[in-house]
Short mmCIF file of C-alpha atoms in Angstrom, two decimals:
data_model
loop_
_atom_site.label_atom_id
_atom_site.label_comp_id
_atom_site.label_asym_id
_atom_site.label_seq_id
_atom_site.Cartn_x
_atom_site.Cartn_y
_atom_site.Cartn_z
CA UNK A 1 79.08 -2.33 1.48
CA UNK A 2 79.10 -5.68 3.44
CA UNK A 3 82.27 -6.08 5.58
CA UNK A 4 84.40 -8.93 4.62
CA UNK A 5 85.22 -11.61 7.23
CA UNK A 6 88.50 -11.52 8.99
CA UNK A 7 89.65 -14.97 7.55
CA UNK A 8 89.63 -13.58 3.88
CA UNK A 9 93.23 -13.03 2.56
CA UNK A 10 94.65 -9.34 2.83
CA UNK A 11 95.27 -9.49 -1.12
CA UNK A 12 91.36 -9.83 -1.45
CA UNK A 13 90.78 -6.87 0.78
CA UNK A 14 92.29 -4.73 -2.00
CA UNK A 15 89.01 -5.38 -3.80
CA UNK A 16 87.02 -3.73 -1.13
CA UNK A 17 86.51 0.13 -0.39
CA UNK A 18 86.59 0.89 3.26
CA UNK A 19 83.09 2.69 2.39
CA UNK A 20 81.11 3.21 -0.59
CA UNK A 21 82.04 6.52 -2.20
CA UNK A 22 79.18 7.99 -3.46
CA UNK A 23 78.06 11.78 -4.44
CA UNK A 24 76.82 13.73 -1.34
CA UNK A 25 73.27 15.07 -1.40
CA UNK A 26 74.62 18.44 -1.52
CA UNK A 27 78.52 18.88 -2.49
CA UNK A 28 80.32 21.43 -0.42
CA UNK A 29 83.85 21.02 -2.01
CA UNK A 30 87.13 22.36 -2.96
CA UNK A 31 89.69 21.95 -5.66
CA UNK A 32 93.13 20.53 -5.06
CA UNK A 33 94.62 22.74 -7.57
CA UNK A 34 98.38 23.18 -8.21
CA UNK A 35 99.21 19.83 -6.60
CA UNK A 36 99.48 17.25 -9.20
CA UNK A 37 99.04 19.76 -12.22
CA UNK A 38 100.97 22.67 -10.97
CA UNK A 39 99.91 26.20 -12.04
CA UNK A 40 102.62 28.54 -11.01
CA UNK A 41 100.68 31.67 -10.78
CA UNK A 42 99.33 30.33 -7.59
CA UNK A 43 102.63 29.59 -5.88
CA UNK A 44 105.12 32.29 -7.59
CA UNK A 45 107.69 32.17 -4.98
CA UNK A 46 107.79 28.38 -4.71
CA UNK A 47 107.89 28.18 -8.20
CA UNK A 48 110.80 30.45 -8.70
CA UNK A 49 112.51 28.73 -5.65
CA UNK A 50 112.00 25.13 -7.73
CA UNK A 51 113.95 26.71 -10.70
CA UNK A 52 110.86 28.07 -12.65
CA UNK A 53 110.44 31.42 -14.35
CA UNK A 54 107.61 34.12 -14.53
CA UNK A 55 106.57 35.69 -17.65
CA UNK A 56 103.70 37.44 -19.15
CA UNK A 57 103.33 34.64 -21.80
CA UNK A 58 103.58 31.31 -20.26
CA UNK A 59 104.75 29.83 -23.65
CA UNK A 60 108.01 31.91 -23.56
CA UNK A 61 109.72 30.84 -20.46
CA UNK A 62 109.89 28.01 -17.84
CA UNK A 63 106.04 28.34 -16.51
CA UNK A 64 104.71 25.04 -16.95
CA UNK A 65 105.48 21.28 -15.81
CA UNK A 66 106.46 20.41 -19.43
CA UNK A 67 108.84 23.25 -19.75
CA UNK A 68 110.52 22.62 -16.49
CA UNK A 69 110.86 18.84 -17.14
CA UNK A 70 112.50 19.85 -20.35
CA UNK A 71 114.81 22.34 -18.80
CA UNK A 72 115.88 20.06 -15.66
CA UNK A 73 115.69 16.60 -17.10
CA UNK A 74 118.05 15.21 -14.40
CA UNK A 75 116.32 16.75 -11.23
CA UNK A 76 112.57 17.17 -12.10
CA UNK A 77 111.25 14.21 -10.57
CA UNK A 78 112.91 15.11 -7.27
CA UNK A 79 111.95 18.53 -7.27
CA UNK A 80 108.37 17.59 -7.93
CA UNK A 81 108.50 14.96 -5.17
CA UNK A 82 109.20 17.69 -2.84
CA UNK A 83 106.32 19.88 -3.89
CA UNK A 84 103.80 16.90 -4.02
CA UNK A 85 104.95 16.08 -0.67
CA UNK A 86 104.43 19.46 0.95
CA UNK A 87 101.64 21.23 -1.14
CA UNK A 88 98.67 18.84 0.05
CA UNK A 89 99.16 17.12 3.38
CA UNK A 90 97.44 15.21 5.95
CA UNK A 91 97.04 18.59 7.99
CA UNK A 92 95.05 20.14 5.10
CA UNK A 93 92.78 17.08 5.05
CA UNK A 94 92.20 17.49 8.73
CA UNK A 95 91.40 21.31 8.26
CA UNK A 96 89.19 20.55 5.34
CA UNK A 97 87.22 17.97 7.15
CA UNK A 98 87.12 20.38 10.30
CA UNK A 99 85.35 23.08 8.05
CA UNK A 100 82.79 20.67 6.61
CA UNK A 101 84.05 19.95 3.27
CA UNK A 102 82.63 16.70 1.91
CA UNK A 103 84.34 16.51 -1.69
CA UNK A 104 87.30 17.44 -3.38
CA UNK A 105 87.89 17.67 -7.12
CA UNK A 106 91.52 16.50 -7.94
CA UNK A 107 92.97 17.85 -11.25
CA UNK A 108 95.14 15.48 -12.75
CA UNK A 109 97.59 15.57 -15.97
CA UNK A 110 97.45 12.50 -18.34
CA UNK A 111 101.07 12.27 -17.32
CA UNK A 112 100.13 10.66 -14.04
CA UNK A 113 99.84 7.49 -16.12
CA UNK A 114 103.33 7.66 -17.36
CA UNK A 115 103.36 5.16 -20.01
CA UNK A 116 101.12 7.48 -21.81
CA UNK A 117 103.77 10.12 -22.26
CA UNK A 118 105.55 10.32 -25.70
CA UNK A 119 109.18 10.68 -24.36
CA UNK A 120 111.47 12.44 -25.46
CA UNK A 121 109.10 14.69 -27.59
CA UNK A 122 106.96 15.15 -24.22
CA UNK A 123 108.51 15.62 -20.81
CA UNK A 124 106.85 15.74 -17.50
CA UNK A 125 107.72 14.93 -13.83
CA UNK A 126 107.50 11.20 -12.90
CA UNK A 127 106.30 9.74 -9.71
CA UNK A 128 102.87 11.40 -9.07
CA UNK A 129 100.74 8.42 -8.77
CA UNK A 130 102.37 7.61 -5.45
CA UNK A 131 101.27 10.78 -4.01
CA UNK A 132 97.85 10.48 -5.61
CA UNK A 133 97.25 7.28 -3.73
CA UNK A 134 98.50 8.75 -0.60
CA UNK A 135 96.41 11.67 -0.75
CA UNK A 136 93.18 9.59 -1.78
CA UNK A 137 93.66 7.45 1.24
CA UNK A 138 93.79 10.43 3.40
CA UNK A 139 90.65 11.54 2.26
CA UNK A 140 88.87 8.35 2.34
CA UNK A 141 89.98 7.94 6.03
CA UNK A 142 88.23 11.56 6.62
CA UNK A 143 85.08 10.76 4.81
CA UNK A 144 85.66 13.13 2.04
CA UNK A 145 84.73 11.92 -1.60
CA UNK A 146 86.78 12.87 -4.72
CA UNK A 147 86.44 13.54 -8.37
CA UNK A 148 89.41 12.46 -10.46
CA UNK A 149 89.44 15.44 -13.00
CA UNK A 150 91.14 15.00 -16.36
CA UNK A 151 92.41 18.43 -16.21
CA UNK A 152 95.47 18.35 -18.40
CA UNK A 153 94.83 16.24 -21.75
CA UNK A 154 97.31 14.53 -23.97
CA UNK A 155 98.08 17.06 -26.72
CA UNK A 156 96.63 20.02 -24.94
CA UNK A 157 92.80 20.81 -25.16
CA UNK A 158 92.92 24.49 -24.66
CA UNK A 159 95.51 27.07 -25.92
CA UNK A 160 97.64 29.36 -23.59
CA UNK A 161 96.92 27.89 -20.40
CA UNK A 162 99.11 26.74 -17.68
CA UNK A 163 96.37 24.30 -16.42
CA UNK A 164 97.15 22.24 -19.52
CA UNK A 165 100.76 21.33 -18.29
CA UNK A 166 102.12 22.83 -21.46
CA UNK A 167 101.29 26.31 -22.46
CA UNK A 168 101.09 26.29 -26.39
CA UNK A 169 98.69 27.50 -29.12
CA UNK A 170 99.54 24.29 -30.92
CA UNK A 171 96.10 22.37 -29.66
CA UNK A 172 96.33 18.83 -30.69
CA UNK A 173 93.90 17.09 -28.24
CA UNK A 174 90.90 16.91 -30.90
CA UNK A 175 92.67 14.23 -32.90
CA UNK A 176 92.05 10.38 -33.00
CA UNK A 177 95.67 9.78 -31.36
CA UNK A 178 95.13 11.88 -28.50
CA UNK A 179 91.58 10.77 -28.04
CA UNK A 180 93.03 7.48 -27.89
CA UNK A 181 95.42 8.15 -25.16
CA UNK A 182 92.71 9.91 -23.08
CA UNK A 183 90.67 6.72 -23.23
CA UNK A 184 93.66 4.57 -22.09
CA UNK A 185 93.85 6.94 -19.16
CA UNK A 186 90.32 6.80 -18.65
CA UNK A 187 90.70 2.89 -18.41
CA UNK A 188 93.43 2.77 -16.16
CA UNK A 189 91.89 5.38 -13.66
CA UNK A 190 88.66 3.52 -13.74
CA UNK A 191 90.36 0.22 -12.82
CA UNK A 192 92.16 1.70 -10.00
CA UNK A 193 89.17 3.43 -8.73
CA UNK A 194 87.47 0.16 -8.49
CA UNK A 195 90.46 -2.18 -7.27
CA UNK A 196 92.94 -0.17 -5.62
CA UNK A 197 91.73 0.37 -2.00
CA UNK A 198 93.74 3.74 -1.77
CA UNK A 199 91.07 5.05 -4.52
CA UNK A 200 88.13 4.29 -2.09
CA UNK A 201 87.18 7.87 -1.81
CA UNK A 202 86.74 8.29 -5.64
CA UNK A 203 82.99 8.58 -6.83
CA UNK A 204 83.57 10.34 -10.36
CA UNK A 205 85.99 10.73 -12.97
CA UNK A 206 85.69 13.92 -15.30
CA UNK A 207 86.45 13.38 -18.85
CA UNK A 208 87.96 16.82 -19.89
CA UNK A 209 88.45 20.02 -17.97
CA UNK A 210 87.48 23.15 -20.02
CA UNK A 211 87.63 22.15 -23.40
CA UNK A 212 87.77 25.09 -26.18
CA UNK A 213 84.36 26.90 -26.01
CA UNK A 214 83.93 27.21 -29.65
CA UNK A 215 82.55 23.56 -30.64
CA UNK A 216 83.61 24.29 -34.08
CA UNK A 217 87.21 23.96 -33.03
CA UNK A 218 86.80 20.71 -31.11
CA UNK A 219 85.77 18.13 -33.94
CA UNK A 220 84.62 14.86 -32.88
CA UNK A 221 84.30 15.83 -29.32
CA UNK A 222 80.65 14.54 -29.09
CA UNK A 223 82.18 11.14 -30.38
CA UNK A 224 84.92 11.11 -27.71
CA UNK A 225 82.28 12.07 -24.83
CA UNK A 226 80.48 8.61 -25.91
CA UNK A 227 83.74 6.48 -26.20
CA UNK A 228 84.51 8.03 -22.62
CA UNK A 229 81.50 6.80 -21.01
CA UNK A 230 81.48 3.54 -22.86
CA UNK A 231 85.06 2.99 -21.61
CA UNK A 232 84.25 3.44 -18.02
CA UNK A 233 81.27 0.99 -18.37
CA UNK A 234 83.30 -1.50 -20.24
CA UNK A 235 85.71 -1.78 -17.35
CA UNK A 236 82.88 -1.98 -14.84
CA UNK A 237 81.04 -4.56 -16.91
CA UNK A 238 84.24 -6.57 -16.92
CA UNK A 239 84.29 -6.28 -13.15
CA UNK A 240 80.77 -7.80 -12.97
CA UNK A 241 79.05 -4.39 -12.19
CA UNK A 242 75.65 -4.22 -13.82
CA UNK A 243 75.46 -1.48 -16.61
CA UNK A 244 71.85 -0.38 -18.01
CA UNK A 245 71.41 -1.79 -21.40
CA UNK A 246 74.83 -3.10 -21.80
CA UNK A 247 76.29 -6.66 -21.54
CA UNK A 248 79.36 -8.40 -22.45
CA UNK A 249 79.10 -10.66 -25.59
CA UNK A 250 82.35 -12.59 -24.84
CA UNK A 251 83.55 -14.97 -22.06
CA UNK A 252 85.83 -13.42 -19.70
CA UNK A 253 88.06 -14.85 -16.65
CA UNK A 254 86.87 -14.74 -13.29
CA UNK A 255 89.96 -14.69 -11.42
CA UNK A 256 92.31 -12.59 -13.30
CA UNK A 257 91.13 -9.06 -14.13
CA UNK A 258 93.77 -7.99 -16.57
CA UNK A 259 93.16 -11.10 -18.51
CA UNK A 260 89.45 -10.44 -18.34
CA UNK A 261 89.91 -6.84 -19.61
CA UNK A 262 92.04 -8.05 -22.56
CA UNK A 263 89.24 -10.39 -23.46
CA UNK A 264 86.48 -7.77 -22.75
CA UNK A 265 88.45 -5.74 -25.61
CA UNK A 266 87.17 -8.01 -28.16
CA UNK A 267 83.42 -7.62 -27.24
CA UNK A 268 81.59 -6.34 -30.23
CA UNK A 269 79.30 -4.29 -28.09
CA UNK A 270 82.15 -1.71 -27.65
CA UNK A 271 83.50 0.67 -30.47
CA UNK A 272 86.92 -0.14 -32.09
CA UNK A 273 88.20 2.93 -30.13
CA UNK A 274 87.21 1.43 -26.85
CA UNK A 275 88.29 -1.91 -27.63
CA UNK A 276 91.77 -0.41 -28.39
CA UNK A 277 91.78 1.50 -25.38
CA UNK A 278 90.98 -1.45 -22.98
CA UNK A 279 93.69 -3.58 -24.72
CA UNK A 280 96.54 -0.89 -24.37
CA UNK A 281 95.42 -0.55 -20.70
CA UNK A 282 96.26 -3.90 -19.75
CA UNK A 283 100.00 -3.77 -20.08
CA UNK A 284 100.06 -0.30 -18.29
CA UNK A 285 98.10 -1.65 -15.36
CA UNK A 286 100.43 -4.64 -14.96
CA UNK A 287 103.20 -2.19 -14.90
CA UNK A 288 101.45 0.00 -12.13
CA UNK A 289 100.61 -3.33 -10.38
CA UNK A 290 104.19 -4.26 -10.21
CA UNK A 291 105.47 -0.89 -9.09
CA UNK A 292 102.49 -0.36 -6.19
CA UNK A 293 102.20 -4.18 -5.20
CA UNK A 294 98.82 -4.60 -6.84
CA UNK A 295 99.64 -7.70 -8.55
CA UNK A 296 97.58 -9.75 -6.78
CA UNK A 297 94.42 -7.77 -7.19
CA UNK A 298 94.97 -7.41 -10.85
CA UNK A 299 95.99 -10.78 -11.85
CA UNK A 300 95.10 -13.51 -9.30
CA UNK A 301 91.90 -12.47 -7.11
CA UNK A 302 88.38 -13.07 -7.67
CA UNK A 303 87.14 -9.43 -8.57
CA UNK A 304 83.39 -9.67 -9.16
CA UNK A 305 81.99 -6.40 -7.62
CA UNK A 306 78.61 -5.32 -6.39
CA UNK A 307 79.88 -1.92 -5.93
CA UNK A 308 78.17 1.20 -7.55
CA UNK A 309 79.22 2.62 -10.96
CA UNK A 310 81.42 5.71 -10.94
CA UNK A 311 79.80 8.91 -12.07
CA UNK A 312 80.95 10.08 -15.60
CA UNK A 313 81.23 13.63 -15.53
CA UNK A 314 81.56 16.48 -18.25
CA UNK A 315 81.63 20.04 -18.55
CA UNK A 316 77.84 20.82 -19.22
CA UNK A 317 76.50 21.60 -22.71
CA UNK A 318 76.51 25.27 -22.29
CA UNK A 319 80.22 25.67 -21.52
CA UNK A 320 80.39 25.48 -25.26
CA UNK A 321 78.72 27.46 -28.01
CA UNK A 322 78.41 26.98 -31.94
CA UNK A 323 76.22 23.86 -32.01
CA UNK A 324 77.97 21.82 -29.26
CA UNK A 325 77.40 17.90 -28.70
CA UNK A 326 75.14 17.31 -25.52
CA UNK A 327 77.06 15.18 -23.20
CA UNK A 328 73.67 14.03 -21.69
CA UNK A 329 73.44 11.90 -25.14
CA UNK A 330 76.48 9.92 -23.89
CA UNK A 331 74.96 8.85 -20.54
CA UNK A 332 74.88 5.17 -19.58
CA UNK A 333 74.32 5.06 -15.74
CA UNK A 334 75.01 7.90 -13.43
CA UNK A 335 76.38 11.25 -14.87
CA UNK A 336 77.14 14.38 -13.56
CA UNK A 337 77.75 17.94 -15.23
CA UNK A 338 80.30 20.54 -14.20
CA UNK A 339 80.14 24.30 -14.84
CA UNK A 340 82.73 27.08 -14.07
CA UNK A 341 82.09 30.44 -13.44
CA UNK A 342 84.56 33.32 -13.09
CA UNK A 343 83.31 36.87 -12.98
CA UNK A 344 86.83 38.32 -12.85
CA UNK A 345 87.43 37.27 -16.34
CA UNK A 346 84.34 39.68 -17.75
CA UNK A 347 81.49 39.06 -19.85
CA UNK A 348 79.21 38.00 -17.15
CA UNK A 349 78.14 41.25 -15.43
CA UNK A 350 79.17 44.88 -15.26
CA UNK A 351 82.11 45.50 -12.97
CA UNK A 352 80.31 46.79 -9.71
CA UNK A 353 78.97 45.34 -6.75
CA UNK A 354 75.34 45.71 -7.39
CA UNK A 355 75.58 44.26 -10.83
CA UNK A 356 77.67 41.20 -9.58
CA UNK A 357 74.86 40.32 -6.96
CA UNK A 358 71.98 40.69 -9.40
CA UNK A 359 73.59 38.70 -11.90
CA UNK A 360 74.55 35.66 -9.44
CA UNK A 361 71.30 35.76 -7.79
CA UNK A 362 69.28 35.53 -10.59
CA UNK A 363 71.59 32.84 -12.23
CA UNK A 364 69.67 30.76 -14.89
CA UNK A 365 72.51 28.07 -15.54
CA UNK A 366 70.94 25.34 -13.62
CA UNK A 367 67.61 25.74 -15.36
CA UNK A 368 69.33 26.09 -18.58
CA UNK A 369 71.18 22.88 -18.14
CA UNK A 370 68.14 20.94 -16.87
CA UNK A 371 66.25 21.65 -19.83
CA UNK A 372 68.82 19.93 -21.86
CA UNK A 373 69.13 17.05 -19.48
CA UNK A 374 72.38 18.03 -18.12
CA UNK A 375 71.39 17.34 -14.39
CA UNK A 376 72.76 17.09 -11.58
CA UNK A 377 74.78 20.11 -12.15
CA UNK A 378 77.42 21.38 -9.76
CA UNK A 379 79.84 24.33 -10.03
CA UNK A 380 83.12 22.71 -10.03
CA UNK A 381 85.22 25.92 -10.18
CA UNK A 382 84.44 29.51 -9.02
CA UNK A 383 86.32 32.09 -6.81
CA UNK A 384 85.99 35.41 -4.99
CA UNK A 385 88.06 37.53 -7.34
CA UNK A 386 86.43 40.61 -8.94
CA UNK A 387 86.98 43.02 -11.93
CA UNK A 388 86.93 45.98 -9.28
CA UNK A 389 88.44 46.66 -5.87
CA UNK A 390 86.35 44.41 -3.65
CA UNK A 391 86.18 45.67 -0.05
CA UNK A 392 86.24 42.93 2.59
CA UNK A 393 82.41 43.78 3.35
CA UNK A 394 81.64 42.85 -0.20
CA UNK A 395 83.43 39.66 -0.11
CA UNK A 396 81.35 38.28 2.77
CA UNK A 397 78.36 39.02 0.38
CA UNK A 398 79.97 37.69 -2.51
CA UNK A 399 80.79 34.43 -0.89
CA UNK A 400 77.40 34.17 0.35
CA UNK A 401 75.66 34.78 -2.72
CA UNK A 402 77.73 32.35 -4.83
CA UNK A 403 77.24 29.70 -2.21
CA UNK A 404 73.59 30.16 -2.19
CA UNK A 405 73.17 30.44 -6.31
CA UNK A 406 75.12 27.35 -6.63
CA UNK A 407 73.53 25.39 -4.01
CA UNK A 408 70.46 25.52 -5.97
CA UNK A 409 71.78 22.70 -8.07
CA UNK A 410 73.98 19.91 -6.89
CA UNK A 411 76.39 22.20 -4.95
CA UNK A 412 79.76 23.75 -5.44
CA UNK A 413 83.57 23.27 -5.55
CA UNK A 414 85.77 26.32 -4.92
CA UNK A 415 88.91 27.08 -6.48
CA UNK A 416 91.37 26.55 -4.64
CA UNK A 417 91.83 24.94 -1.19
CA UNK A 418 94.82 27.09 -0.90
CA UNK A 419 97.35 29.40 -2.58
CA UNK A 420 100.72 30.64 -1.44
CA UNK A 421 101.14 33.49 0.80
CA UNK A 422 104.37 35.68 0.04
CA UNK A 423 105.59 38.95 -0.98
CA UNK A 424 104.86 37.97 -4.56
CA UNK A 425 101.12 37.25 -3.84
CA UNK A 426 100.79 40.78 -1.86
CA UNK A 427 100.55 38.80 1.54
CA UNK A 428 97.18 37.62 1.65
CA UNK A 429 95.73 39.44 -1.23
CA UNK A 430 95.78 36.54 -3.50
CA UNK A 431 94.78 33.86 -0.97
CA UNK A 432 91.89 36.04 0.22
CA UNK A 433 90.01 35.52 -3.00
CA UNK A 434 91.57 32.10 -4.21
CA UNK A 435 91.87 30.16 -1.10
CA UNK A 436 89.13 28.61 0.84
CA UNK A 437 91.26 28.09 3.79
CA UNK A 438 92.25 31.49 3.94
CA UNK A 439 88.71 32.77 3.11
CA UNK A 440 87.69 30.50 6.05
CA UNK A 441 90.17 32.22 8.39
CA UNK A 442 89.13 35.63 7.23
CA UNK A 443 85.25 34.91 7.82
CA UNK A 444 84.28 35.05 4.13
CA UNK A 445 83.43 31.39 4.47
CA UNK A 446 81.07 30.03 7.43
CA UNK A 447 82.49 27.27 9.55
CA UNK A 448 79.58 25.17 8.36
CA UNK A 449 79.64 25.43 4.30
CA UNK A 450 75.80 24.82 4.21
CA UNK A 451 75.17 27.96 6.15
CA UNK A 452 75.70 31.80 5.31
CA UNK A 453 76.92 34.82 7.19
CA UNK A 454 73.57 36.54 5.63
CA UNK A 455 71.19 33.83 4.55
CA UNK A 456 69.08 36.63 3.10
CA UNK A 457 72.04 38.08 0.97
CA UNK A 458 70.13 37.52 -2.30
CA UNK A 459 66.50 38.65 -1.05
CA UNK A 460 67.15 42.36 -2.42
CA UNK A 461 68.38 41.30 -5.71
CA UNK A 462 66.24 38.47 -6.93
CA UNK A 463 64.41 39.35 -10.00
CA UNK A 464 65.71 42.82 -10.15
CA UNK A 465 68.34 42.57 -12.70
CA UNK A 466 69.17 45.99 -14.41
CA UNK A 467 70.42 46.61 -17.88
CA UNK A 468 74.04 46.77 -16.23
CA UNK A 469 74.01 43.04 -15.29
CA UNK A 470 73.55 39.82 -17.20
CA UNK A 471 72.53 36.60 -15.83
CA UNK A 472 73.97 33.78 -17.80
#
């Protein structure tokens, strides 16, 4: 983007990103898991030290952010502030940059926008947005781009999972009320991604992490997909960013963004759900602006932007079954697709090294998605765990083979950047298979993520699948 003249006021500088964040030609990334959406299995000792509990059924004890906030209402914010401050630091950014990582996926809960939490029925720690802003600014300085991943949705999108922030079988996300809250979240995050200079590293927003796989259990999810995209593009249209086949049919302010967004919420080009989400986002943005010193950029600065649109992002169509909606039908402007693949959970290949390598080296997911217009596709979560006891020798192969397979598409984002190393994780056992930084230290990952320990790792296995493995 063009550099601004030094004479322009500091307040107007909030409108500019230090550099234009865009998707790398090949993504080499990591997730910042357990930072702003904590999953206690990844840091079991720290969780106990914080006051959490460990149990086999995560709904039966203090195992999630929600249950923790309800158990410790007076101290939860301070306790989590300490966690946010130490789990992801400038030193980690430095290590990731040195390792050639160019992308991070940032899992977020809907409660990062605190006004969306229905207190007291819902409870979550407050204050995470300050740490998100700081972390994104570090990433921007390092030249690492970010995907904001709506990892934990209002009402819970998947049963029995720590990553939803509230481990429960009472899934309520797929309802008009919670779809609405997710759209308001989207409007707020899109606005901040364009107008808050600390968000300058953001190039994409992901709508929903891992919805229920059976599409019969996710009513109106396809309609939500369209409203999600439309909400992002509505904010961008209000900013003056050209959007294919869309234009505002109402007059809006050119010097007060929140006023303009309120006016845009009346545009008949948008669905009623999008109109309602835009209108509800306005007072929330004003509150955030007052809290973080963004009043000027939101209310009294020219805000026309020539910057690029964000990439809207979804789990790919093949994540679901039973006649799922195709997110490609929702696309307006740039859009990306995310697939997650964990062999350790079964159902992909027989539990032996040969079957694993035959399967991943002959993977057809990129081609299957391409046939349904779900492209570009990246693999936004994967790891090294297996269903069998893997030797270090195999893990060198397993890391190389997965990197090679996923790089046939738009790239990969490993889960996770780190995990705890303690007696409760059997020393480095957990980290050796779930931590990119530990895997790098152990040599499973190369110092240049585009390279391999063995560039021909898949050569013996390509087109050599047996009945013991299933490429999917």
